[in-house]
mmCIF file of C-alpha atoms and ligand atoms in Angstrom:
data_model
loop_
_atom_site.group_PDB
_atom_site.id
_atom_site.type_symbol
_atom_site.label_atom_id
_atom_site.label_comp_id
_atom_site.label_asym_id
_atom_site.label_seq_id
_atom_site.Cartn_x
_atom_site.Cartn_y
_atom_site.Cartn_z
ATOM 1 C CA UNK A 5 103.519 241.382 232.190
ATOM 2 C CA UNK A 6 104.178 237.690 231.972
ATOM 3 C CA UNK A 7 103.819 235.355 234.969
ATOM 4 C CA UNK A 8 104.158 232.059 233.133
ATOM 5 C CA UNK A 9 105.339 229.281 235.427
ATOM 6 C CA UNK A 10 105.039 231.534 238.478
ATOM 7 C CA UNK A 11 103.327 230.039 241.511
ATOM 8 C CA UNK A 12 101.190 232.516 243.407
ATOM 9 C CA UNK A 13 99.320 232.439 246.721
ATOM 10 C CA UNK A 14 96.507 234.986 247.059
ATOM 11 C CA UNK A 15 94.813 235.188 250.466
ATOM 12 C CA UNK A 16 91.149 236.083 250.224
ATOM 13 C CA UNK A 17 91.708 235.267 246.574
ATOM 14 C CA UNK A 18 88.265 233.968 245.680
ATOM 15 C CA UNK A 19 86.175 237.122 245.807
ATOM 16 C CA UNK A 20 86.273 240.911 245.621
ATOM 17 C CA UNK A 21 89.694 242.435 245.060
ATOM 18 C CA UNK A 22 91.338 239.056 245.644
ATOM 19 C CA UNK A 23 89.291 237.584 242.803
ATOM 20 C CA UNK A 24 90.582 240.289 240.446
ATOM 21 C CA UNK A 25 94.157 239.608 241.608
ATOM 22 C CA UNK A 26 93.849 235.822 241.171
ATOM 23 C CA UNK A 27 92.255 236.286 237.746
ATOM 24 C CA UNK A 28 94.923 238.757 236.610
ATOM 25 C CA UNK A 29 97.746 236.357 237.535
ATOM 26 C CA UNK A 30 95.994 233.387 235.892
ATOM 27 C CA UNK A 31 95.400 235.409 232.704
ATOM 28 C CA UNK A 32 99.124 236.055 232.521
ATOM 29 C CA UNK A 33 100.125 232.428 232.879
ATOM 30 C CA UNK A 34 100.524 231.872 236.632
ATOM 31 C CA UNK A 35 99.377 228.935 238.747
ATOM 32 C CA UNK A 36 97.273 230.257 241.609
ATOM 33 C CA UNK A 37 96.413 228.979 245.095
ATOM 34 C CA UNK A 38 93.587 230.941 246.709
ATOM 35 C CA UNK A 39 92.872 230.976 250.433
ATOM 36 C CA UNK A 40 89.355 231.766 251.616
ATOM 37 C CA UNK A 41 87.685 231.735 254.991
ATOM 38 C CA UNK A 42 84.009 230.788 254.719
ATOM 39 C CA UNK A 43 82.192 230.871 251.387
ATOM 40 C CA UNK A 44 83.063 227.505 249.825
ATOM 41 C CA UNK A 45 80.478 227.813 247.024
ATOM 42 C CA UNK A 46 81.951 231.091 245.847
ATOM 43 C CA UNK A 47 85.478 229.663 246.178
ATOM 44 C CA UNK A 48 84.582 226.641 244.043
ATOM 45 C CA UNK A 49 82.926 228.837 241.447
ATOM 46 C CA UNK A 50 86.024 231.048 241.282
ATOM 47 C CA UNK A 51 88.239 227.981 240.965
ATOM 48 C CA UNK A 52 86.235 226.834 237.931
ATOM 49 C CA UNK A 53 86.588 230.270 236.335
ATOM 50 C CA UNK A 54 90.327 230.374 236.984
ATOM 51 C CA UNK A 55 90.706 226.897 235.472
ATOM 52 C CA UNK A 56 88.884 228.105 232.370
ATOM 53 C CA UNK A 57 91.094 231.163 232.119
ATOM 54 C CA UNK A 58 94.297 229.156 232.437
ATOM 55 C CA UNK A 59 93.753 225.417 231.950
ATOM 56 C CA UNK A 60 97.491 224.755 231.780
ATOM 57 C CA UNK A 61 97.808 224.340 235.558
ATOM 58 C CA UNK A 62 95.974 222.804 238.495
ATOM 59 C CA UNK A 63 94.857 225.865 240.449
ATOM 60 C CA UNK A 64 93.849 225.395 244.067
ATOM 61 C CA UNK A 65 91.598 226.636 246.846
ATOM 62 C CA UNK A 66 92.270 226.247 250.581
ATOM 63 C CA UNK A 67 89.912 227.070 253.408
ATOM 64 C CA UNK A 68 91.620 228.549 256.481
ATOM 65 C CA UNK A 69 91.315 231.165 259.184
ATOM 66 C CA UNK A 70 94.491 233.154 258.696
ATOM 67 C CA UNK A 71 94.035 234.951 261.997
ATOM 68 C CA UNK A 72 95.068 231.625 263.571
ATOM 69 C CA UNK A 73 98.888 231.347 263.503
ATOM 70 C CA UNK A 74 98.841 227.529 263.424
ATOM 71 C CA UNK A 75 96.379 227.462 260.528
ATOM 72 C CA UNK A 76 98.473 230.024 258.658
ATOM 73 C CA UNK A 77 101.662 227.948 258.834
ATOM 74 C CA UNK A 78 99.773 224.777 257.918
ATOM 75 C CA UNK A 79 98.023 226.456 254.988
ATOM 76 C CA UNK A 80 101.280 227.857 253.686
ATOM 77 C CA UNK A 81 102.876 224.396 253.794
ATOM 78 C CA UNK A 82 99.859 222.901 252.018
ATOM 79 C CA UNK A 83 99.960 225.543 249.310
ATOM 80 C CA UNK A 84 103.677 225.066 248.751
ATOM 81 C CA UNK A 85 103.439 221.316 248.538
ATOM 82 C CA UNK A 86 100.435 221.449 246.176
ATOM 83 C CA UNK A 87 101.994 224.110 243.952
ATOM 84 C CA UNK A 88 105.481 222.607 244.155
ATOM 85 C CA UNK A 89 106.901 225.909 245.478
ATOM 86 C CA UNK A 90 105.855 229.544 245.633
ATOM 87 C CA UNK A 91 107.225 232.624 243.894
ATOM 88 C CA UNK A 92 104.705 235.300 244.886
ATOM 89 C CA UNK A 93 102.545 235.783 247.990
ATOM 90 C CA UNK A 94 99.745 238.357 248.057
ATOM 91 C CA UNK A 95 98.365 239.201 251.500
ATOM 92 C CA UNK A 96 94.930 240.419 250.471
ATOM 93 C CA UNK A 97 92.578 238.914 253.082
ATOM 94 C CA UNK A 98 91.239 241.504 255.484
ATOM 95 C CA UNK A 99 88.265 242.557 257.578
ATOM 96 C CA UNK A 100 86.900 245.932 258.608
ATOM 97 C CA UNK A 101 84.399 246.303 261.453
ATOM 98 C CA UNK A 102 82.681 249.526 262.534
ATOM 99 C CA UNK A 103 83.499 250.310 266.168
ATOM 100 C CA UNK A 104 83.779 254.063 266.650
ATOM 101 C CA UNK A 105 84.470 255.015 270.287
ATOM 102 C CA UNK A 106 80.975 256.452 270.724
ATOM 103 C CA UNK A 107 79.211 253.343 269.385
ATOM 104 C CA UNK A 108 80.650 250.408 271.362
ATOM 105 C CA UNK A 109 81.225 249.260 274.943
ATOM 106 C CA UNK A 110 84.731 248.560 276.232
ATOM 107 C CA UNK A 111 84.346 244.770 275.746
ATOM 108 C CA UNK A 112 83.393 245.149 272.087
ATOM 109 C CA UNK A 113 86.202 247.658 271.629
ATOM 110 C CA UNK A 114 88.689 245.010 272.876
ATOM 111 C CA UNK A 115 87.140 242.258 270.830
ATOM 112 C CA UNK A 116 87.172 244.181 267.547
ATOM 113 C CA UNK A 117 90.754 245.383 268.013
ATOM 114 C CA UNK A 118 91.896 241.815 268.609
ATOM 115 C CA UNK A 119 89.975 240.325 265.676
ATOM 116 C CA UNK A 120 91.080 243.059 263.294
ATOM 117 C CA UNK A 121 94.758 242.981 264.226
ATOM 118 C CA UNK A 122 94.788 239.161 264.185
ATOM 119 C CA UNK A 123 93.409 239.065 260.644
ATOM 120 C CA UNK A 124 94.837 242.205 259.018
ATOM 121 C CA UNK A 125 98.269 242.467 260.627
ATOM 122 C CA UNK A 126 99.345 239.335 262.524
ATOM 123 C CA UNK A 127 98.018 236.998 259.816
ATOM 124 C CA UNK A 128 100.043 238.705 257.062
ATOM 125 C CA UNK A 129 103.065 238.966 259.399
ATOM 126 C CA UNK A 130 102.911 235.213 259.991
ATOM 127 C CA UNK A 131 102.443 234.418 256.320
ATOM 128 C CA UNK A 132 105.330 236.756 255.453
ATOM 129 C CA UNK A 133 107.469 234.843 257.964
ATOM 130 C CA UNK A 134 106.611 231.447 256.438
ATOM 131 C CA UNK A 135 106.991 232.770 252.880
ATOM 132 C CA UNK A 136 110.310 234.456 253.643
ATOM 133 C CA UNK A 137 111.831 231.293 255.110
ATOM 134 C CA UNK A 138 110.798 229.396 251.991
ATOM 135 C CA UNK A 139 111.923 232.132 249.594
ATOM 136 C CA UNK A 140 115.307 232.527 251.329
ATOM 137 C CA UNK A 141 115.896 228.810 250.810
ATOM 138 C CA UNK A 142 114.756 229.072 247.170
ATOM 139 C CA UNK A 143 116.839 232.148 246.332
ATOM 140 C CA UNK A 144 114.144 234.845 246.174
ATOM 141 C CA UNK A 145 110.505 235.816 245.756
ATOM 142 C CA UNK A 146 107.924 238.596 245.951
ATOM 143 C CA UNK A 147 105.442 239.619 248.597
ATOM 144 C CA UNK A 148 102.665 242.138 248.003
ATOM 145 C CA UNK A 149 100.447 243.358 250.847
ATOM 146 C CA UNK A 150 97.060 245.022 250.392
ATOM 147 C CA UNK A 151 96.753 247.924 252.817
ATOM 148 C CA UNK A 152 94.357 250.880 252.518
ATOM 149 C CA UNK A 153 94.115 254.625 252.029
ATOM 150 C CA UNK A 154 92.726 254.597 255.572
ATOM 151 C CA UNK A 155 96.231 253.960 256.914
ATOM 152 C CA UNK A 156 97.073 257.556 255.989
ATOM 153 C CA UNK A 157 93.728 259.303 256.107
ATOM 154 C CA UNK A 158 92.399 257.728 259.314
ATOM 155 C CA UNK A 159 89.323 255.529 259.743
ATOM 156 C CA UNK A 160 87.050 257.207 262.308
ATOM 157 C CA UNK A 161 84.423 254.460 262.065
ATOM 158 C CA UNK A 162 86.991 251.636 261.984
ATOM 159 C CA UNK A 163 90.018 252.751 264.006
ATOM 160 C CA UNK A 164 91.391 249.212 264.397
ATOM 161 C CA UNK A 165 91.162 248.726 260.625
ATOM 162 C CA UNK A 166 93.099 251.945 259.923
ATOM 163 C CA UNK A 167 95.759 251.037 262.492
ATOM 164 C CA UNK A 168 96.065 247.481 261.157
ATOM 165 C CA UNK A 169 96.664 248.789 257.641
ATOM 166 C CA UNK A 170 99.203 251.374 258.864
ATOM 167 C CA UNK A 171 100.959 248.495 260.639
ATOM 168 C CA UNK A 172 100.858 246.421 257.460
ATOM 169 C CA UNK A 173 102.518 249.234 255.518
ATOM 170 C CA UNK A 174 105.246 249.475 258.152
ATOM 171 C CA UNK A 175 105.686 245.686 258.095
ATOM 172 C CA UNK A 176 106.179 245.773 254.325
ATOM 173 C CA UNK A 177 108.761 248.553 254.609
ATOM 174 C CA UNK A 178 110.704 246.708 257.320
ATOM 175 C CA UNK A 179 110.696 243.453 255.375
ATOM 176 C CA UNK A 180 111.706 245.182 252.148
ATOM 177 C CA UNK A 181 114.915 246.268 253.869
ATOM 178 C CA UNK A 182 115.668 243.062 255.752
ATOM 179 C CA UNK A 183 114.812 240.705 252.865
ATOM 180 C CA UNK A 184 116.422 242.567 249.943
ATOM 181 C CA UNK A 185 119.754 240.769 250.495
ATOM 182 C CA UNK A 186 117.860 237.522 249.880
ATOM 183 C CA UNK A 187 116.311 238.835 246.640
ATOM 184 C CA UNK A 188 112.890 238.975 248.243
ATOM 185 C CA UNK A 189 111.032 242.121 247.190
ATOM 186 C CA UNK A 190 108.115 243.473 249.179
ATOM 187 C CA UNK A 191 105.548 246.033 248.058
ATOM 188 C CA UNK A 192 102.264 247.418 249.300
ATOM 189 C CA UNK A 193 99.122 248.599 247.513
ATOM 190 C CA UNK A 194 96.908 251.106 249.322
ATOM 191 C CA UNK A 195 93.478 251.361 247.652
ATOM 192 C CA UNK A 196 90.774 253.877 248.424
ATOM 193 C CA UNK A 197 87.179 252.693 247.991
ATOM 194 C CA UNK A 198 86.886 249.814 245.519
ATOM 195 C CA UNK A 199 83.810 248.534 243.673
ATOM 196 C CA UNK A 200 83.124 245.210 245.368
ATOM 197 C CA UNK A 201 80.066 243.508 246.860
ATOM 198 C CA UNK A 202 81.038 245.058 250.185
ATOM 199 C CA UNK A 203 80.964 248.646 248.949
ATOM 200 C CA UNK A 204 77.833 248.120 246.809
ATOM 201 C CA UNK A 205 75.328 249.130 249.519
ATOM 202 C CA UNK A 206 77.276 252.236 250.472
ATOM 203 C CA UNK A 207 77.674 253.306 246.848
ATOM 204 C CA UNK A 208 73.944 252.794 246.231
ATOM 205 C CA UNK A 209 73.032 254.851 249.317
ATOM 206 C CA UNK A 210 72.725 258.637 249.584
ATOM 207 C CA UNK A 211 76.387 258.700 250.671
ATOM 208 C CA UNK A 212 77.520 257.173 247.336
ATOM 209 C CA UNK A 213 77.721 260.465 245.428
ATOM 210 C CA UNK A 214 79.920 262.002 248.130
ATOM 211 C CA UNK A 215 82.269 259.029 248.086
ATOM 212 C CA UNK A 216 82.581 259.202 244.277
ATOM 213 C CA UNK A 217 83.245 262.943 244.501
ATOM 214 C CA UNK A 218 86.305 262.315 246.706
ATOM 215 C CA UNK A 219 88.179 261.555 243.485
ATOM 216 C CA UNK A 220 88.497 264.077 240.625
ATOM 217 C CA UNK A 221 87.692 261.088 238.404
ATOM 218 C CA UNK A 222 84.230 261.034 239.984
ATOM 219 C CA UNK A 223 84.260 257.329 240.761
ATOM 220 C CA UNK A 224 85.807 254.672 242.967
ATOM 221 C CA UNK A 225 88.383 252.083 241.881
ATOM 222 C CA UNK A 226 87.671 248.905 239.971
ATOM 223 C CA UNK A 227 89.134 245.749 241.536
ATOM 224 C CA UNK A 228 91.127 245.260 238.315
ATOM 225 C CA UNK A 229 92.887 248.577 238.944
ATOM 226 C CA UNK A 230 94.110 247.288 242.311
ATOM 227 C CA UNK A 231 95.187 244.036 240.649
ATOM 228 C CA UNK A 232 97.166 246.019 238.067
ATOM 229 C CA UNK A 233 99.291 247.598 240.814
ATOM 230 C CA UNK A 234 99.809 244.170 242.415
ATOM 231 C CA UNK A 235 101.013 242.753 239.090
ATOM 232 C CA UNK A 236 103.492 245.582 238.725
ATOM 233 C CA UNK A 237 104.989 245.051 242.184
ATOM 234 C CA UNK A 238 105.224 241.286 241.579
ATOM 235 C CA UNK A 239 106.723 241.622 238.109
ATOM 236 C CA UNK A 240 110.245 241.218 236.787
ATOM 237 C CA UNK A 241 111.763 244.684 236.613
ATOM 238 C CA UNK A 242 110.055 246.051 239.716
ATOM 239 C CA UNK A 243 112.883 245.004 242.051
ATOM 240 C CA UNK A 244 114.052 248.553 242.740
ATOM 241 C CA UNK A 245 110.521 249.538 243.734
ATOM 242 C CA UNK A 246 110.792 247.299 246.779
ATOM 243 C CA UNK A 247 109.484 248.966 249.929
ATOM 244 C CA UNK A 248 107.128 251.193 247.956
ATOM 245 C CA UNK A 249 103.444 251.848 248.618
ATOM 246 C CA UNK A 250 101.303 252.324 245.507
ATOM 247 C CA UNK A 251 98.186 254.421 246.095
ATOM 248 C CA UNK A 252 95.190 253.349 244.035
ATOM 249 C CA UNK A 253 92.766 256.031 245.130
ATOM 250 C CA UNK A 254 92.109 258.220 242.074
ATOM 251 C CA UNK A 255 93.886 261.181 243.731
ATOM 252 C CA UNK A 256 91.219 261.214 246.445
ATOM 253 C CA UNK A 257 93.977 261.439 249.058
ATOM 254 C CA UNK A 258 97.451 262.723 248.245
ATOM 255 C CA UNK A 259 100.296 262.344 250.681
HETATM 256 P P1 NAD B 6 86.111 240.957 250.747
HETATM 257 O O1 NAD B 6 85.458 240.896 252.079
HETATM 258 O O2 NAD B 6 85.286 240.872 249.515
HETATM 259 O O3 NAD B 6 87.195 239.831 250.668
HETATM 260 C C1 NAD B 6 88.004 239.556 251.760
HETATM 261 C C2 NAD B 6 88.578 238.179 251.581
HETATM 262 O O4 NAD B 6 89.397 237.918 252.714
HETATM 263 C C3 NAD B 6 87.519 237.084 251.520
HETATM 264 O O5 NAD B 6 87.843 236.169 250.504
HETATM 265 C C4 NAD B 6 87.622 236.391 252.878
HETATM 266 O O6 NAD B 6 87.358 235.010 252.806
HETATM 267 C C5 NAD B 6 89.077 236.639 253.214
HETATM 268 N N1 NAD B 6 89.275 236.636 254.657
HETATM 269 C C6 NAD B 6 88.794 237.507 255.563
HETATM 270 N N2 NAD B 6 89.185 237.143 256.797
HETATM 271 C C7 NAD B 6 89.923 236.015 256.653
HETATM 272 C C8 NAD B 6 90.612 235.158 257.539
HETATM 273 N N3 NAD B 6 90.600 235.359 258.864
HETATM 274 N N4 NAD B 6 91.254 234.080 257.032
HETATM 275 C C9 NAD B 6 91.271 233.847 255.703
HETATM 276 N N5 NAD B 6 90.666 234.638 254.811
HETATM 277 C C10 NAD B 6 90.002 235.693 255.282
HETATM 278 O O7 NAD B 6 87.023 242.280 250.755
HETATM 279 P P2 NAD B 6 87.644 243.151 249.590
HETATM 280 O O8 NAD B 6 86.860 244.389 249.507
HETATM 281 O O9 NAD B 6 87.866 242.353 248.361
HETATM 282 O O10 NAD B 6 89.049 243.527 250.261
HETATM 283 C C11 NAD B 6 90.249 242.834 250.016
HETATM 284 C C12 NAD B 6 91.377 243.595 250.690
HETATM 285 O O11 NAD B 6 91.444 244.918 250.205
HETATM 286 C C13 NAD B 6 91.201 243.705 252.204
HETATM 287 O O12 NAD B 6 92.451 243.553 252.846
HETATM 288 C C14 NAD B 6 90.665 245.102 252.389
HETATM 289 O O13 NAD B 6 90.988 245.633 253.654
HETATM 290 C C15 NAD B 6 91.396 245.837 251.282
HETATM 291 N N6 NAD B 6 90.735 247.069 250.859
HETATM 292 C C16 NAD B 6 89.438 247.022 250.370
HETATM 293 C C17 NAD B 6 88.834 248.225 249.968
HETATM 294 C C18 NAD B 6 87.422 248.236 249.412
HETATM 295 O O14 NAD B 6 86.858 249.326 249.202
HETATM 296 N N7 NAD B 6 86.819 247.099 249.113
HETATM 297 C C19 NAD B 6 89.530 249.423 250.083
HETATM 298 C C20 NAD B 6 90.839 249.430 250.581
HETATM 299 C C21 NAD B 6 91.432 248.225 250.960
#
């Protein structure tokens, strides 16, 4: 797949799955703008790596809290003006906080629902809005959202996370229908567990073997395998797959 001359925004693009997505686009010729929330050192390190991978373009990093609607619109405008446009937006940034009913008080329950929905659902909805307006004016584009297997399977420890990802899937389906006339194609990737820094402790614990055994492949996904599905949905030729949800869960949950 060739993304030469494509301009891509990847939220949460400097680490974890987002890092693999940013890298995959850069390797295939794209110019990448990565949005991160806190870890500037890691973001700068990733930027250097991306520049080495694809020195043809000036790649960019932007710090922003995408759960803030004003910051989201501002960041989108900054990305577009620095890139000189945008062809592909990947809503990858997300948070997941444990808050099972039996472990939190009502105040924390409220707080975690609000934070999770603001980051995982409203943030992407706002970025989709900004991106769509731009892409309508430019004659088309692609949006890929990163959801989760938990949208289908449930998330007993993180109910707000599961609901936010189910909402994100529904958002992608709605937009795929309403934006198709504008040649804007919207897809969703729903990974199961992925090998990132965040899952490292769990996978090293006594629960790790059970998690690996959920898949007949006996392992969890690599971030590059999630990126591969993103590339497909963003690629030329995938137009008729708009509205689809690609599971990247090693057959650990079939629906
Ligand atoms: P991660 O924590 O390593 O990375 C998340 C990224 O999102 C970070 O770069 C962070 O800066 C950014 N981010 C978080 N909140 C933000 C905010 N308010 N504003 C701007 N940026 C923000 O996580 P990851 O494991 O790489 O996950 C990436 C995506 O994949 C998430 O949406 C996650 O829900 C989803 N996912 C992950 C797994 C997994 O096992 N790791 C499984 C299924 C789905």
